[in-house]
């Protein structure tokens, strides 16, 4: 299951639960099959991971030690049509303050 995205490329925020070692990403840009650079960062913009994604494949994103239990931002650099996350909650937000989070995170 993916989220339909439209509009200018902007960071998409999502939550990486505590204990997550990696997660899968799939993205589609219509019929275009060129590789897509995906940049993952903290909401403040500090780089966590950068991967080159081929749209016809799944992309396994490693979660570095100490980077779980946090909000991440995904920067696509260009507009994409759909995005699917597997291994993390599938909810995306265009602002970290609007993200649906577990109640355990609220105290952080």
Short mmCIF file of N, CA and C in Angstrom, two decimals:
data_model
loop_
_atom_site.label_atom_id
_atom_site.label_comp_id
_atom_site.label_asym_id
_atom_site.label_seq_id
_atom_site.Cartn_x
_atom_site.Cartn_y
_atom_site.Cartn_z
N UNK A 1 0.85 -1.17 0.00
CA UNK A 1 0.00 0.00 0.00
C UNK A 1 0.89 1.23 0.00
N UNK A 2 0.55 2.21 -0.82
CA UNK A 2 1.35 3.42 -0.90
C UNK A 2 0.51 4.64 -0.66
N UNK A 3 1.19 5.74 -0.46
CA UNK A 3 0.53 7.03 -0.31
C UNK A 3 0.66 7.78 -1.62
N UNK A 4 -0.44 8.32 -2.13
CA UNK A 4 -0.40 9.13 -3.34
C UNK A 4 0.11 10.51 -2.96
N UNK A 5 1.12 10.96 -3.67
CA UNK A 5 1.73 12.25 -3.38
C UNK A 5 1.60 13.14 -4.59
N UNK A 6 1.40 14.42 -4.37
CA UNK A 6 1.38 15.37 -5.48
C UNK A 6 1.86 16.71 -4.97
N UNK A 7 2.20 17.58 -5.89
CA UNK A 7 2.70 18.88 -5.51
C UNK A 7 4.21 18.92 -5.59
N UNK A 8 4.79 20.03 -5.14
CA UNK A 8 6.25 20.16 -5.24
C UNK A 8 6.97 19.17 -4.35
N UNK A 9 8.18 18.77 -4.75
CA UNK A 9 8.92 17.86 -3.89
C UNK A 9 9.28 18.58 -2.59
N UNK A 10 8.86 18.00 -1.50
CA UNK A 10 9.18 18.58 -0.21
C UNK A 10 9.54 17.44 0.72
N UNK A 11 10.10 17.73 1.86
CA UNK A 11 10.35 16.60 2.77
C UNK A 11 9.02 15.96 3.19
N UNK A 12 9.04 14.65 3.29
CA UNK A 12 7.91 13.89 3.82
C UNK A 12 8.41 13.27 5.13
N UNK A 13 7.69 13.52 6.21
CA UNK A 13 8.11 13.08 7.53
C UNK A 13 7.39 11.78 7.90
N UNK A 14 8.12 10.90 8.59
CA UNK A 14 7.55 9.64 9.05
C UNK A 14 8.30 9.21 10.31
N UNK A 15 7.72 8.26 11.02
CA UNK A 15 8.28 7.81 12.30
C UNK A 15 8.96 6.47 12.13
N UNK A 16 10.17 6.33 12.67
CA UNK A 16 10.91 5.08 12.68
C UNK A 16 10.88 4.56 14.12
N UNK A 17 10.10 3.52 14.42
CA UNK A 17 9.96 3.03 15.79
C UNK A 17 11.27 2.50 16.38
N UNK A 18 11.34 2.52 17.69
CA UNK A 18 12.46 1.95 18.42
C UNK A 18 12.59 0.47 18.05
N UNK A 19 13.82 0.03 17.82
CA UNK A 19 14.07 -1.37 17.47
C UNK A 19 14.07 -1.65 15.99
N UNK A 20 13.77 -0.67 15.15
CA UNK A 20 13.76 -0.86 13.70
C UNK A 20 15.19 -0.90 13.18
N UNK A 21 15.56 -1.99 12.51
CA UNK A 21 16.90 -2.13 11.96
C UNK A 21 17.00 -1.69 10.51
N UNK A 22 15.89 -1.77 9.79
CA UNK A 22 15.82 -1.36 8.39
C UNK A 22 14.36 -1.31 7.98
N UNK A 23 14.09 -0.68 6.85
CA UNK A 23 12.74 -0.65 6.29
C UNK A 23 12.84 -0.58 4.77
N UNK A 24 11.75 -0.91 4.11
CA UNK A 24 11.70 -0.91 2.65
C UNK A 24 10.98 0.33 2.14
N UNK A 25 11.44 0.83 1.00
CA UNK A 25 10.81 1.96 0.32
C UNK A 25 10.55 1.56 -1.12
N UNK A 26 9.39 1.93 -1.62
CA UNK A 26 9.07 1.81 -3.04
C UNK A 26 8.47 3.14 -3.47
N UNK A 27 8.88 3.65 -4.61
CA UNK A 27 8.35 4.92 -5.12
C UNK A 27 8.12 4.79 -6.62
N UNK A 28 7.14 5.53 -7.10
CA UNK A 28 6.84 5.54 -8.54
C UNK A 28 6.70 6.98 -9.00
N UNK A 29 7.20 7.24 -10.20
CA UNK A 29 7.08 8.55 -10.81
C UNK A 29 6.39 8.40 -12.16
N UNK A 30 5.21 7.87 -12.17
CA UNK A 30 4.53 7.63 -13.44
C UNK A 30 5.25 6.56 -14.21
N UNK A 31 5.54 6.82 -15.49
CA UNK A 31 6.19 5.82 -16.34
C UNK A 31 7.71 5.95 -16.33
N UNK A 32 8.25 6.94 -15.65
CA UNK A 32 9.70 7.15 -15.63
C UNK A 32 10.37 6.08 -14.77
N UNK A 33 11.44 5.50 -15.30
CA UNK A 33 12.14 4.43 -14.59
C UNK A 33 13.57 4.80 -14.24
N UNK A 34 13.97 6.08 -14.38
CA UNK A 34 15.33 6.48 -14.02
C UNK A 34 15.52 6.38 -12.51
N UNK A 35 16.76 6.13 -12.09
CA UNK A 35 17.04 6.09 -10.65
C UNK A 35 16.65 7.39 -9.96
N UNK A 36 16.31 7.27 -8.71
CA UNK A 36 15.87 8.40 -7.90
C UNK A 36 16.76 8.48 -6.66
N UNK A 37 17.30 9.65 -6.39
CA UNK A 37 18.12 9.84 -5.19
C UNK A 37 17.20 10.13 -4.02
N UNK A 38 17.27 9.29 -3.00
CA UNK A 38 16.48 9.47 -1.79
C UNK A 38 17.42 9.85 -0.66
N UNK A 39 17.11 10.96 -0.01
CA UNK A 39 17.92 11.45 1.11
C UNK A 39 17.07 11.42 2.37
N UNK A 40 17.57 10.75 3.39
CA UNK A 40 16.87 10.66 4.67
C UNK A 40 17.63 11.51 5.67
N UNK A 41 16.90 12.33 6.43
CA UNK A 41 17.53 13.21 7.40
C UNK A 41 16.68 13.33 8.65
N UNK A 42 17.23 14.03 9.65
CA UNK A 42 16.43 14.41 10.81
C UNK A 42 15.54 15.57 10.35
N UNK A 43 14.49 15.90 11.10
CA UNK A 43 13.67 17.05 10.73
C UNK A 43 14.48 18.36 10.62
N UNK A 44 15.60 18.43 11.33
CA UNK A 44 16.45 19.62 11.28
C UNK A 44 17.37 19.64 10.06
N UNK A 45 17.40 18.53 9.30
CA UNK A 45 18.20 18.48 8.09
C UNK A 45 19.52 17.74 8.20
N UNK A 46 19.83 17.14 9.33
CA UNK A 46 21.07 16.37 9.48
C UNK A 46 20.95 15.04 8.77
N UNK A 47 21.87 14.76 7.85
CA UNK A 47 21.81 13.54 7.03
C UNK A 47 21.90 12.28 7.89
N UNK A 48 20.98 11.34 7.62
CA UNK A 48 21.01 10.02 8.24
C UNK A 48 21.49 8.99 7.24
N UNK A 49 20.91 8.97 6.04
CA UNK A 49 21.22 7.96 5.03
C UNK A 49 20.86 8.53 3.66
N UNK A 50 21.62 8.12 2.65
CA UNK A 50 21.32 8.52 1.28
C UNK A 50 21.42 7.27 0.41
N UNK A 51 20.41 7.04 -0.44
CA UNK A 51 20.39 5.86 -1.29
C UNK A 51 19.95 6.25 -2.69
N UNK A 52 20.40 5.47 -3.67
CA UNK A 52 19.92 5.61 -5.04
C UNK A 52 18.92 4.49 -5.26
N UNK A 53 17.72 4.87 -5.63
CA UNK A 53 16.61 3.91 -5.76
C UNK A 53 16.24 3.73 -7.22
N UNK A 54 16.15 2.48 -7.65
CA UNK A 54 15.67 2.14 -8.99
C UNK A 54 14.19 1.81 -8.86
N UNK A 55 13.30 2.58 -9.53
CA UNK A 55 11.85 2.43 -9.32
C UNK A 55 11.28 1.03 -9.50
N UNK A 56 11.91 0.15 -10.25
CA UNK A 56 11.36 -1.18 -10.46
C UNK A 56 11.74 -2.14 -9.32
N UNK A 57 12.49 -1.66 -8.34
CA UNK A 57 12.97 -2.53 -7.27
C UNK A 57 12.55 -1.99 -5.91
N UNK A 58 12.64 -2.85 -4.90
CA UNK A 58 12.46 -2.39 -3.53
C UNK A 58 13.81 -1.87 -3.04
N UNK A 59 13.77 -0.92 -2.15
CA UNK A 59 14.98 -0.32 -1.61
C UNK A 59 15.02 -0.54 -0.11
N UNK A 60 16.03 -1.27 0.37
CA UNK A 60 16.19 -1.51 1.80
C UNK A 60 17.03 -0.38 2.39
N UNK A 61 16.46 0.32 3.35
CA UNK A 61 17.14 1.44 3.99
C UNK A 61 17.57 1.02 5.39
N UNK A 62 18.89 1.00 5.66
CA UNK A 62 19.34 0.63 7.00
C UNK A 62 19.08 1.77 7.98
N UNK A 63 18.78 1.42 9.23
CA UNK A 63 18.59 2.41 10.29
C UNK A 63 19.85 2.35 11.16
N UNK A 64 20.68 3.41 11.12
CA UNK A 64 21.89 3.41 11.94
C UNK A 64 21.57 3.34 13.43
N UNK A 65 22.47 2.78 14.19
CA UNK A 65 22.30 2.67 15.64
C UNK A 65 22.02 4.05 16.23
N UNK A 66 21.01 4.11 17.08
CA UNK A 66 20.66 5.35 17.74
C UNK A 66 19.74 6.26 16.94
N UNK A 67 19.40 5.87 15.71
CA UNK A 67 18.52 6.69 14.87
C UNK A 67 17.09 6.17 14.84
N UNK A 68 16.83 5.08 15.57
CA UNK A 68 15.46 4.57 15.67
C UNK A 68 14.73 5.34 16.76
N UNK A 69 13.43 5.16 16.85
CA UNK A 69 12.63 5.87 17.85
C UNK A 69 12.58 7.35 17.58
N UNK A 70 12.59 7.74 16.30
CA UNK A 70 12.68 9.15 15.93
C UNK A 70 11.89 9.45 14.66
N UNK A 71 11.66 10.73 14.45
CA UNK A 71 11.05 11.19 13.20
C UNK A 71 12.17 11.36 12.18
N UNK A 72 11.92 10.87 10.98
CA UNK A 72 12.84 11.04 9.86
C UNK A 72 12.15 11.89 8.80
N UNK A 73 12.96 12.51 7.96
CA UNK A 73 12.46 13.25 6.79
C UNK A 73 13.00 12.57 5.54
N UNK A 74 12.15 12.43 4.54
CA UNK A 74 12.55 11.88 3.24
C UNK A 74 12.52 13.01 2.22
N UNK A 75 13.66 13.24 1.58
CA UNK A 75 13.78 14.25 0.52
C UNK A 75 13.95 13.51 -0.80
N UNK A 76 13.06 13.78 -1.75
CA UNK A 76 13.12 13.08 -3.03
C UNK A 76 13.82 13.89 -4.11
N UNK A 77 13.89 15.21 -3.95
CA UNK A 77 14.54 16.05 -4.95
C UNK A 77 13.68 16.33 -6.16
N UNK A 78 12.61 15.60 -6.32
CA UNK A 78 11.68 15.83 -7.41
C UNK A 78 10.33 15.21 -7.07
N UNK A 79 9.32 15.58 -7.80
CA UNK A 79 7.98 15.08 -7.52
C UNK A 79 7.89 13.59 -7.84
N UNK A 80 7.24 12.85 -6.94
CA UNK A 80 6.97 11.44 -7.19
C UNK A 80 5.47 11.22 -7.08
N UNK A 81 4.98 10.15 -7.65
CA UNK A 81 3.54 9.90 -7.66
C UNK A 81 3.06 9.11 -6.47
N UNK A 82 3.74 8.00 -6.15
CA UNK A 82 3.35 7.19 -4.99
C UNK A 82 4.60 6.78 -4.22
N UNK A 83 4.38 6.59 -2.94
CA UNK A 83 5.46 6.19 -2.06
C UNK A 83 4.92 5.15 -1.10
N UNK A 84 5.63 4.04 -0.93
CA UNK A 84 5.23 3.00 0.02
C UNK A 84 6.38 2.72 0.96
N UNK A 85 6.05 2.65 2.25
CA UNK A 85 7.02 2.29 3.28
C UNK A 85 6.58 0.98 3.91
N UNK A 86 7.51 0.07 4.14
CA UNK A 86 7.21 -1.20 4.79
C UNK A 86 8.25 -1.43 5.87
N UNK A 87 7.78 -1.72 7.08
CA UNK A 87 8.68 -1.92 8.20
C UNK A 87 8.67 -0.75 9.16
N UNK A 88 7.98 0.32 8.77
CA UNK A 88 7.73 1.49 9.63
C UNK A 88 6.26 1.86 9.44
N UNK A 89 5.67 2.62 10.37
CA UNK A 89 4.28 3.03 10.15
C UNK A 89 4.15 3.78 8.82
N UNK A 90 3.10 3.51 8.06
CA UNK A 90 2.98 4.05 6.70
C UNK A 90 2.48 5.48 6.61
N UNK A 91 2.41 6.18 7.71
CA UNK A 91 1.86 7.54 7.69
C UNK A 91 2.92 8.56 7.37
N UNK A 92 2.59 9.49 6.48
CA UNK A 92 3.49 10.57 6.07
C UNK A 92 2.85 11.90 6.40
N UNK A 93 3.67 12.91 6.62
CA UNK A 93 3.18 14.27 6.84
C UNK A 93 4.15 15.24 6.16
N UNK A 94 3.66 16.40 5.79
CA UNK A 94 4.51 17.42 5.19
C UNK A 94 5.10 18.36 6.24
N UNK A 95 4.71 18.15 7.50
CA UNK A 95 5.23 18.91 8.62
C UNK A 95 5.34 17.93 9.79
N UNK A 96 6.47 17.88 10.49
CA UNK A 96 6.60 16.90 11.58
C UNK A 96 5.57 17.11 12.69
N UNK A 97 5.08 18.33 12.86
CA UNK A 97 4.08 18.60 13.90
C UNK A 97 2.73 17.96 13.57
N UNK A 98 2.52 17.58 12.31
CA UNK A 98 1.25 16.98 11.89
C UNK A 98 1.31 15.46 11.83
N UNK A 99 2.45 14.88 12.18
CA UNK A 99 2.64 13.44 12.07
C UNK A 99 1.93 12.69 13.19
N UNK A 100 1.28 11.60 12.83
CA UNK A 100 0.64 10.71 13.79
C UNK A 100 1.74 9.90 14.47
N UNK A 101 1.84 10.02 15.80
CA UNK A 101 2.91 9.37 16.55
C UNK A 101 2.34 8.52 17.68
N UNK A 102 3.08 7.48 18.09
CA UNK A 102 2.63 6.70 19.25
C UNK A 102 2.71 7.55 20.50
N UNK A 103 1.87 7.26 21.49
CA UNK A 103 1.83 8.09 22.70
C UNK A 103 3.14 8.04 23.46
N UNK A 104 3.94 6.97 23.33
CA UNK A 104 5.22 6.91 24.01
C UNK A 104 6.17 8.01 23.52
N UNK A 105 5.99 8.43 22.28
CA UNK A 105 6.87 9.45 21.70
C UNK A 105 6.51 10.84 22.18
N UNK A 106 5.29 11.04 22.62
CA UNK A 106 4.80 12.37 23.00
C UNK A 106 5.61 12.99 24.13
N UNK A 107 6.18 12.19 25.00
CA UNK A 107 6.96 12.74 26.11
C UNK A 107 8.38 13.13 25.74
N UNK A 108 8.82 12.87 24.52
CA UNK A 108 10.20 13.16 24.13
C UNK A 108 10.36 14.59 23.64
#
